[in-house]
Short mmCIF file of C-alpha atoms in Angstrom, two decimals:
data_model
loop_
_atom_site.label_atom_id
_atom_site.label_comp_id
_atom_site.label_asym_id
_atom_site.label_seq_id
_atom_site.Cartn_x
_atom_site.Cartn_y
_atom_site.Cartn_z
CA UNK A 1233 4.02 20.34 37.66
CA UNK A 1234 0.01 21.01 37.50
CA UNK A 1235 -2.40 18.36 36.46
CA UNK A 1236 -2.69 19.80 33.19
CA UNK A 1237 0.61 19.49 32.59
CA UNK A 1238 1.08 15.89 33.36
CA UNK A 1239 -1.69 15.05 31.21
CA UNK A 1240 -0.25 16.74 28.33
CA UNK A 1241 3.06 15.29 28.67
CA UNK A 1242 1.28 11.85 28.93
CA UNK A 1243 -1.07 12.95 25.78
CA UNK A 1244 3.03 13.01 23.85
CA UNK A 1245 5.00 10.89 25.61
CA UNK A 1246 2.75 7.61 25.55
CA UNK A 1247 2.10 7.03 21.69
CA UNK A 1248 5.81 7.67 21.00
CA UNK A 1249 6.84 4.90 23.83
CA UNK A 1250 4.39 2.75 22.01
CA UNK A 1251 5.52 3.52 18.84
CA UNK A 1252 8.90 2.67 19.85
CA UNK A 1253 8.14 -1.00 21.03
CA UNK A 1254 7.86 -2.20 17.46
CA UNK A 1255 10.65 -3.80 15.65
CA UNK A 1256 9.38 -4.26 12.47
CA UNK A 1257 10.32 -2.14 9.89
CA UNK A 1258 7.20 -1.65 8.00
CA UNK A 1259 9.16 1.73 6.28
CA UNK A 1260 11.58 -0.54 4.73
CA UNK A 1261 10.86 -0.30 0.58
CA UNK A 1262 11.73 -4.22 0.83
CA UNK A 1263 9.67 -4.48 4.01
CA UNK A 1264 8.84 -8.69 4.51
CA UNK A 1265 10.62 -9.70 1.08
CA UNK A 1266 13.84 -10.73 2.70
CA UNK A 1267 12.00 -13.30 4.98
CA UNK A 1268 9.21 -14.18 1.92
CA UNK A 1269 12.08 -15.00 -0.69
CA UNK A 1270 14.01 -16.57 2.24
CA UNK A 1271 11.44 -18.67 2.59
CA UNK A 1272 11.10 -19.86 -1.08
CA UNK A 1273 14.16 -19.90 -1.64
CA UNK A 1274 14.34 -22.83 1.22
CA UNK A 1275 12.06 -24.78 -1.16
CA UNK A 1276 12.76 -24.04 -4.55
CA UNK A 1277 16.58 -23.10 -4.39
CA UNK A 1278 15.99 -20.79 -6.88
CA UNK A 1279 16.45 -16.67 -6.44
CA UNK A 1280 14.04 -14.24 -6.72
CA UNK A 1281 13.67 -10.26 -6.97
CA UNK A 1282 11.10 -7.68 -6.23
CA UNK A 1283 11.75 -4.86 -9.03
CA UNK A 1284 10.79 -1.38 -7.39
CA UNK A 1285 12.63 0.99 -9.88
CA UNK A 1286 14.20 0.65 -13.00
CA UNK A 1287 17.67 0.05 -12.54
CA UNK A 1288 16.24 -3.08 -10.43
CA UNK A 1289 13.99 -4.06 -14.19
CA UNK A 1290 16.90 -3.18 -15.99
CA UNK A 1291 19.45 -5.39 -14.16
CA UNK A 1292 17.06 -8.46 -14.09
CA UNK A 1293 16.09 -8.27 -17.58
CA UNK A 1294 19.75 -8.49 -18.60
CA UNK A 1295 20.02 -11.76 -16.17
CA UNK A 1296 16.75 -13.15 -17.96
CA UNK A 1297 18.63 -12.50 -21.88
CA UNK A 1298 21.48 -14.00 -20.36
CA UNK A 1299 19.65 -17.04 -18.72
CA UNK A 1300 18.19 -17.50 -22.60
CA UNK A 1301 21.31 -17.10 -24.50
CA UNK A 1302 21.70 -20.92 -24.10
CA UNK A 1303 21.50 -23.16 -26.84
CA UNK A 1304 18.64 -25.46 -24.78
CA UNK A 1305 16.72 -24.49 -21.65
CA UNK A 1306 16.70 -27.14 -19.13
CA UNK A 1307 14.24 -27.05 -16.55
CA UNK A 1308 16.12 -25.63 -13.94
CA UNK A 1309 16.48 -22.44 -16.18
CA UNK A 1310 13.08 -22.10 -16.99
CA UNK A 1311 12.23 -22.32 -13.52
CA UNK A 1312 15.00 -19.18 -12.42
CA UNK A 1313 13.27 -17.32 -15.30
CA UNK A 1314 9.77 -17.40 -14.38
CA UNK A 1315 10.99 -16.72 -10.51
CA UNK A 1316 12.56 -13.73 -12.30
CA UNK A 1317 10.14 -12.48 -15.06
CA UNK A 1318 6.83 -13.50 -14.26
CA UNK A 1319 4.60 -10.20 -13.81
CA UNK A 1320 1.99 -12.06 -11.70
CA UNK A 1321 4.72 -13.03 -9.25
CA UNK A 1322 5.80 -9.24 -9.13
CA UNK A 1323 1.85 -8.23 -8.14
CA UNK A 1324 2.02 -11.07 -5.13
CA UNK A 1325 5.45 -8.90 -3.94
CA UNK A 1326 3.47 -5.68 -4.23
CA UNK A 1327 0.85 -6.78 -1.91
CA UNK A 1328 3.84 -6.90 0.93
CA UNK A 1329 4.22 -3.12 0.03
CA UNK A 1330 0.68 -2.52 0.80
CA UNK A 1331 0.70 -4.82 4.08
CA UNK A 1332 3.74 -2.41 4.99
CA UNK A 1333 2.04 0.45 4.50
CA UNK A 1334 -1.52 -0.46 6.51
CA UNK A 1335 1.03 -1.66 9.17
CA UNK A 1336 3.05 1.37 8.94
CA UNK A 1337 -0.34 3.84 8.86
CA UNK A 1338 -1.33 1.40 12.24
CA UNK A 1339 1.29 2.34 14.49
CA UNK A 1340 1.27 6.01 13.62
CA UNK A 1341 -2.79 6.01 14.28
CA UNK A 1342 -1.92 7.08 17.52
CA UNK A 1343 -0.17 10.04 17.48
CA UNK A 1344 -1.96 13.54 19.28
CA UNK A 1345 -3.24 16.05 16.52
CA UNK A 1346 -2.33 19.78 17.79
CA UNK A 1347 -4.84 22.40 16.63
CA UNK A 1348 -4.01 26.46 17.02
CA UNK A 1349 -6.33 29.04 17.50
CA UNK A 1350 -6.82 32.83 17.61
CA UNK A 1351 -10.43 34.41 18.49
CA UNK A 1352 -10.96 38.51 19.16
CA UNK A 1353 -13.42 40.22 21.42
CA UNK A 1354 -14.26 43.70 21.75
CA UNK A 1355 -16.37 45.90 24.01
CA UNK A 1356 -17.94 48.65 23.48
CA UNK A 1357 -15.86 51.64 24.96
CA UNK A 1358 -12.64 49.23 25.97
CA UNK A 1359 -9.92 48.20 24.01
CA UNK A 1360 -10.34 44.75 21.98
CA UNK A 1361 -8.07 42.02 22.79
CA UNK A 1362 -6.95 38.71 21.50
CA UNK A 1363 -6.25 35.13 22.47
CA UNK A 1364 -4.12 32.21 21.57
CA UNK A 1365 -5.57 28.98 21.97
CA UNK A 1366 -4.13 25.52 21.75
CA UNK A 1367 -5.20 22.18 21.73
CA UNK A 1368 -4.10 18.72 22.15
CA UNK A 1369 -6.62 16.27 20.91
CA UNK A 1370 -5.77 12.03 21.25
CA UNK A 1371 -8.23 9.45 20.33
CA UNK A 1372 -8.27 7.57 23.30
CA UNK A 1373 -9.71 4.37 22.46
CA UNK A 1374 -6.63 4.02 19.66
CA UNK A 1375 -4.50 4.46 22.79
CA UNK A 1376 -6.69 1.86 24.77
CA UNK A 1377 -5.88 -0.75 21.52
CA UNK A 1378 -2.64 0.43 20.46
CA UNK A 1379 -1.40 -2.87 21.12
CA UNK A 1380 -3.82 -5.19 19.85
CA UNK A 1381 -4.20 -3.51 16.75
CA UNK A 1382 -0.04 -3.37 16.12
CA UNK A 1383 -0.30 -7.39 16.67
CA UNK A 1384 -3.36 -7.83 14.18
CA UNK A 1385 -1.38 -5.56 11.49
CA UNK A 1386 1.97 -7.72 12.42
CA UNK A 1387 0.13 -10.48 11.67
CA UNK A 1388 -1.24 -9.78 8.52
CA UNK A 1389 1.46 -7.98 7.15
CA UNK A 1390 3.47 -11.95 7.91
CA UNK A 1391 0.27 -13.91 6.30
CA UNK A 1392 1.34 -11.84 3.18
CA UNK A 1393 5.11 -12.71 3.27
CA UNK A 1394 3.76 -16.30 3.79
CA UNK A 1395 1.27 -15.90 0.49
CA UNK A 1396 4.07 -14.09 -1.30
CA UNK A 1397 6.26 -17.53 -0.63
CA UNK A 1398 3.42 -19.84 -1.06
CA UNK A 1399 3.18 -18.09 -4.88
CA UNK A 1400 6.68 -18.23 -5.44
CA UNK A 1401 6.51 -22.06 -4.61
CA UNK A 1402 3.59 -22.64 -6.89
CA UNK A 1403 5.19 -20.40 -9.64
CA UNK A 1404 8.32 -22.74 -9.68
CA UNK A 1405 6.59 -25.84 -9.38
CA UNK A 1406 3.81 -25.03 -12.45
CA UNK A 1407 6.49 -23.63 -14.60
CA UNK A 1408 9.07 -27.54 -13.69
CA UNK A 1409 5.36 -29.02 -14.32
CA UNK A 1410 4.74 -26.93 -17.87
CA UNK A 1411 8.67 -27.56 -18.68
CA UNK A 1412 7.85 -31.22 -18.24
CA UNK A 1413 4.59 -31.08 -19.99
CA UNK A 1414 6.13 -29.17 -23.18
CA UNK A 1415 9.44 -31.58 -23.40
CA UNK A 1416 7.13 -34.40 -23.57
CA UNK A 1417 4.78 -33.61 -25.89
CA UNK A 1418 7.64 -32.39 -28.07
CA UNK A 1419 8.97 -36.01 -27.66
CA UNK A 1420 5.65 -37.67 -28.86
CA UNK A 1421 5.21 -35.37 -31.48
CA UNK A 1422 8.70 -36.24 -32.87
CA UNK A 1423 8.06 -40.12 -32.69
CA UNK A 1424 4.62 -39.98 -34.27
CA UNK A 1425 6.36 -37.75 -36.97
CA UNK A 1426 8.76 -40.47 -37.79
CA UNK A 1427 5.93 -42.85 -37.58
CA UNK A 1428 4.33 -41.28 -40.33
CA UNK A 1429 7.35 -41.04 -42.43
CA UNK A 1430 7.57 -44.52 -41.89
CA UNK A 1431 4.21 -45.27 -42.59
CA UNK A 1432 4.07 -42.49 -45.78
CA UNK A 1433 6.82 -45.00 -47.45
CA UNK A 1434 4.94 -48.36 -46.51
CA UNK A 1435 1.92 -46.55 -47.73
CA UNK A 1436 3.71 -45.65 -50.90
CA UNK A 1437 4.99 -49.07 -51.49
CA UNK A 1438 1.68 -50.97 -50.88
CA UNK A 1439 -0.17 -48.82 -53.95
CA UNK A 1440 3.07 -49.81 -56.37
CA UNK A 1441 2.91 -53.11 -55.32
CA UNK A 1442 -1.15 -53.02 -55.61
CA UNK A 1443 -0.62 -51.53 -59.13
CA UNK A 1444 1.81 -54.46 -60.35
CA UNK A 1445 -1.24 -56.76 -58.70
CA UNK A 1446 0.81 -58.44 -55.89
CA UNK A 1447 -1.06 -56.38 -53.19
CA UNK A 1448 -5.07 -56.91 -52.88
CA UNK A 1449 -7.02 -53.72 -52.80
CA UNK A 1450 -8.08 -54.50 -49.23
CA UNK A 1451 -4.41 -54.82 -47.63
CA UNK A 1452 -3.60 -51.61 -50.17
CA UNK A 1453 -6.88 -49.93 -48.26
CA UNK A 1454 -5.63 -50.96 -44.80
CA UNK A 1455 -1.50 -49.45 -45.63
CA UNK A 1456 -3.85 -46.21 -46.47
CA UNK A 1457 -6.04 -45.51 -43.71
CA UNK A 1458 -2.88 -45.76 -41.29
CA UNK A 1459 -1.44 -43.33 -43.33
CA UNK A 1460 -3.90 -41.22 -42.80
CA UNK A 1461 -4.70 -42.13 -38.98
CA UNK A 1462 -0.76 -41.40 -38.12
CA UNK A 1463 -0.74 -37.79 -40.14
CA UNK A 1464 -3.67 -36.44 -38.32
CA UNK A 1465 -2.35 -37.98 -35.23
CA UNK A 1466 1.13 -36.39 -35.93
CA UNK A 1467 -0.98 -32.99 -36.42
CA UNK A 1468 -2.64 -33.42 -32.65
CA UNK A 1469 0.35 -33.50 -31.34
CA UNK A 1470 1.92 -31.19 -33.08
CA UNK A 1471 -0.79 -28.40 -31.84
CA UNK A 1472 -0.18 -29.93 -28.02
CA UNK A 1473 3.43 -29.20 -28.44
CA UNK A 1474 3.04 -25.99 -29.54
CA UNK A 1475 0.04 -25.45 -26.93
CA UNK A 1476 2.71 -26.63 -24.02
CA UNK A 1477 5.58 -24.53 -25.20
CA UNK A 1478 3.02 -21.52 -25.29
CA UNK A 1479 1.97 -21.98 -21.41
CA UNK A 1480 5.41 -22.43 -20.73
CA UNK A 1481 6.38 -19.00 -22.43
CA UNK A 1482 3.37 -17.82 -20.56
CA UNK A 1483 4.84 -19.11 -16.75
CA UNK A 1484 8.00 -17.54 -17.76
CA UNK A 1485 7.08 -14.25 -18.63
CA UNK A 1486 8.35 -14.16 -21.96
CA UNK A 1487 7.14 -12.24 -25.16
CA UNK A 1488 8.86 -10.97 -28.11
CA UNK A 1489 12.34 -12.49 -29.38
CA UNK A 1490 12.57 -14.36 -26.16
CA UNK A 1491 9.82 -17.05 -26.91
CA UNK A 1492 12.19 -18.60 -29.63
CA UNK A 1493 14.02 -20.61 -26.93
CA UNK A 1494 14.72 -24.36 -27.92
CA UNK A 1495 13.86 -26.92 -25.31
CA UNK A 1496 15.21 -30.78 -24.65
CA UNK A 1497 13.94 -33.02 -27.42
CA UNK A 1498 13.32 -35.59 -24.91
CA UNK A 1499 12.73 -35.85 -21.22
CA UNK A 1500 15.88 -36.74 -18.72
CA UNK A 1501 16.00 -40.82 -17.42
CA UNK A 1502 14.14 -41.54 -14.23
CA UNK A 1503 16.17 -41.84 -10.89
CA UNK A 1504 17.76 -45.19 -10.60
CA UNK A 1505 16.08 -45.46 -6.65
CA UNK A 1506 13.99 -43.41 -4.91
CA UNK A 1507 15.17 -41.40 -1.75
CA UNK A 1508 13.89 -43.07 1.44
CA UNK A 1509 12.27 -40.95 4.31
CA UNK A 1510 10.59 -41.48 7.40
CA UNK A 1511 9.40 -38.31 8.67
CA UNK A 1512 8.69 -37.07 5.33
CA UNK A 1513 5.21 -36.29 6.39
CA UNK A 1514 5.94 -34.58 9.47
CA UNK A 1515 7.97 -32.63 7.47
CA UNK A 1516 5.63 -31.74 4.97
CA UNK A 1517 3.09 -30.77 7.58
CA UNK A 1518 5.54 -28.82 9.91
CA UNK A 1519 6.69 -26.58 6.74
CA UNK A 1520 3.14 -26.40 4.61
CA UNK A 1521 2.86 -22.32 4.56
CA UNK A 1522 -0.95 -22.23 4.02
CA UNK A 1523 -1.41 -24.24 7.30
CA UNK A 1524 1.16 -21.57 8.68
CA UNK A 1525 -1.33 -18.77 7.02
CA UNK A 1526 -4.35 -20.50 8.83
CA UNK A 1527 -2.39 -20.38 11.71
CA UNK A 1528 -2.45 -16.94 11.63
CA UNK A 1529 -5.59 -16.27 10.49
CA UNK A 1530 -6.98 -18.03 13.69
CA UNK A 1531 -4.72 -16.04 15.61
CA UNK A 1532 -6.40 -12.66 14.36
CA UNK A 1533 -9.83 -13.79 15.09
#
């Protein structure tokens, strides 16, 4: 075998052995969602789904009408909802597609381009003539840092199944915070409500009284302002329930029919004790995905 030879059959052989040393499926359409929902998952206990066609949209929005069909939606529900409906959530998920794909166009950067030619001569009094050319062009230097740059891609393409977790996480705990948020303002707007029926009647009472002259205009005056103090209260708190509810619906991905869901009229009792943990802070540092993220970010510098 000639020289040239060899250094063609290196020019092949060498990007497709590289190519071959990587694991990672970056061609996969759910390529890093498995280990990002995984991960969530671990935290939240709650499933997820990245919708990619429309039997996938189809399938989860009949889980979402069935999730709602209850007569009350506890906070656990609401949570399995928004993991489920919320659009924003479904962008995060897309950006995994996109890390794929960079990773994907990374390890294929390699690969020899093969150009074909044909050129004609002819001189004067001879007979013209043709040749077949071909070339094997390589970019060398992508060869020199085929592996370095296959580790950089890796490890972006797993910072974005980390921030794909890390907003799964955040969308469960803001929609168990807004859940919270809405029951309880619900609750206060109830009790201020009966307040002011309450206070309607002893309002009511203190003007027939003041009109028979057992009541003195100032007591009467007093029975009145409270009146008034409780049903603008009552109206506050009213437009925070309805405010609460609303950024619920909004965490949940709701619109339509669906926002007519009923929720708890008052919030669940309070754990008897509190669970007792030592390494509860090790723990919490050990698992914390954006110090994971940084990790890896100092890594690819």
């Amino acid at each position: 075998m000639t020289l040239r030879h060899i250094k063609l059959v290196c020019a092949l052989v060498l990007p497709l052995a590289a190519a071959g040393c990587v694991t990672t499926d970056y061609a996969a359409n759910d390529a890093g969602f498995t280990n990002a929902s995984l991960k969530s998952s671990e935290a939240t206990g709650k499933q997820t789904v990245w919708i990619q066609n429309q039997a996938q949209a189809q399938a989860t929005r009949d889980r979402v009408k069935a999730l709602l069909a209850r007569k009350t939606i506890d906070v656990e529900t609401a949570v399995q909802v928004a993991l489920l409906n919320n659009k924003g959530l479904q962008a995060s998920y897309a950006d995994l597609g996109d890390s794929a794909a960079d990773a994907w166009q990374t390890q294929l950067s390699v690969f020899p381009t093969f150009s074909v030619g044909v050129s004609g001569l002819g001189t004067p009094g001879l007979e013209a003539y043709r040749v077949l050319e071909g070339a094997i062009a390589a970019n060398i230097l992508a060869l020199a840092t085929y592996d370095r740059n296959i580790k950089l891609a890796d490890n972006r393409f797993r910072q974005v199944q980390l921030r794909a977790a890390i907003a799964t996480i955040s969308l469960a705990a803001d929609t168990r915070r807004a859940w919270i948020n809405a029951v309880a303002a619900s609750e206060n707007a109830d009790y201020l409500n009966q307040a002011k029926i309450a206070a309607d009647a002893s309002s009511e009472l203190a003007k027939k009284i003041g009109e028979a002259g057992s009541m003195p205009k100032g007591e009467q005056a007093r029975e009145h302002v409270f009146y008034a103090e409780l049903t603008g209260d009552t109206a506050k708190a009213r437009l925070t329930a309805k405010l609460a509810k609303e950024e619920l619906v909004r965490l949940m991905g709701l619109s339509g029919a669906d926002v007519d869901f009923q929720i708890p009229n008052r919030l669940p009792n309070l754990p008897k004790a509190l669970i007792k943990r030592d390494d509860i802070e090790a723990e919490a540092i050990h698992k914390r995905m954006d110090l994971q993220v940084s990790r890896l970010e100092l890594q690819a510098t």
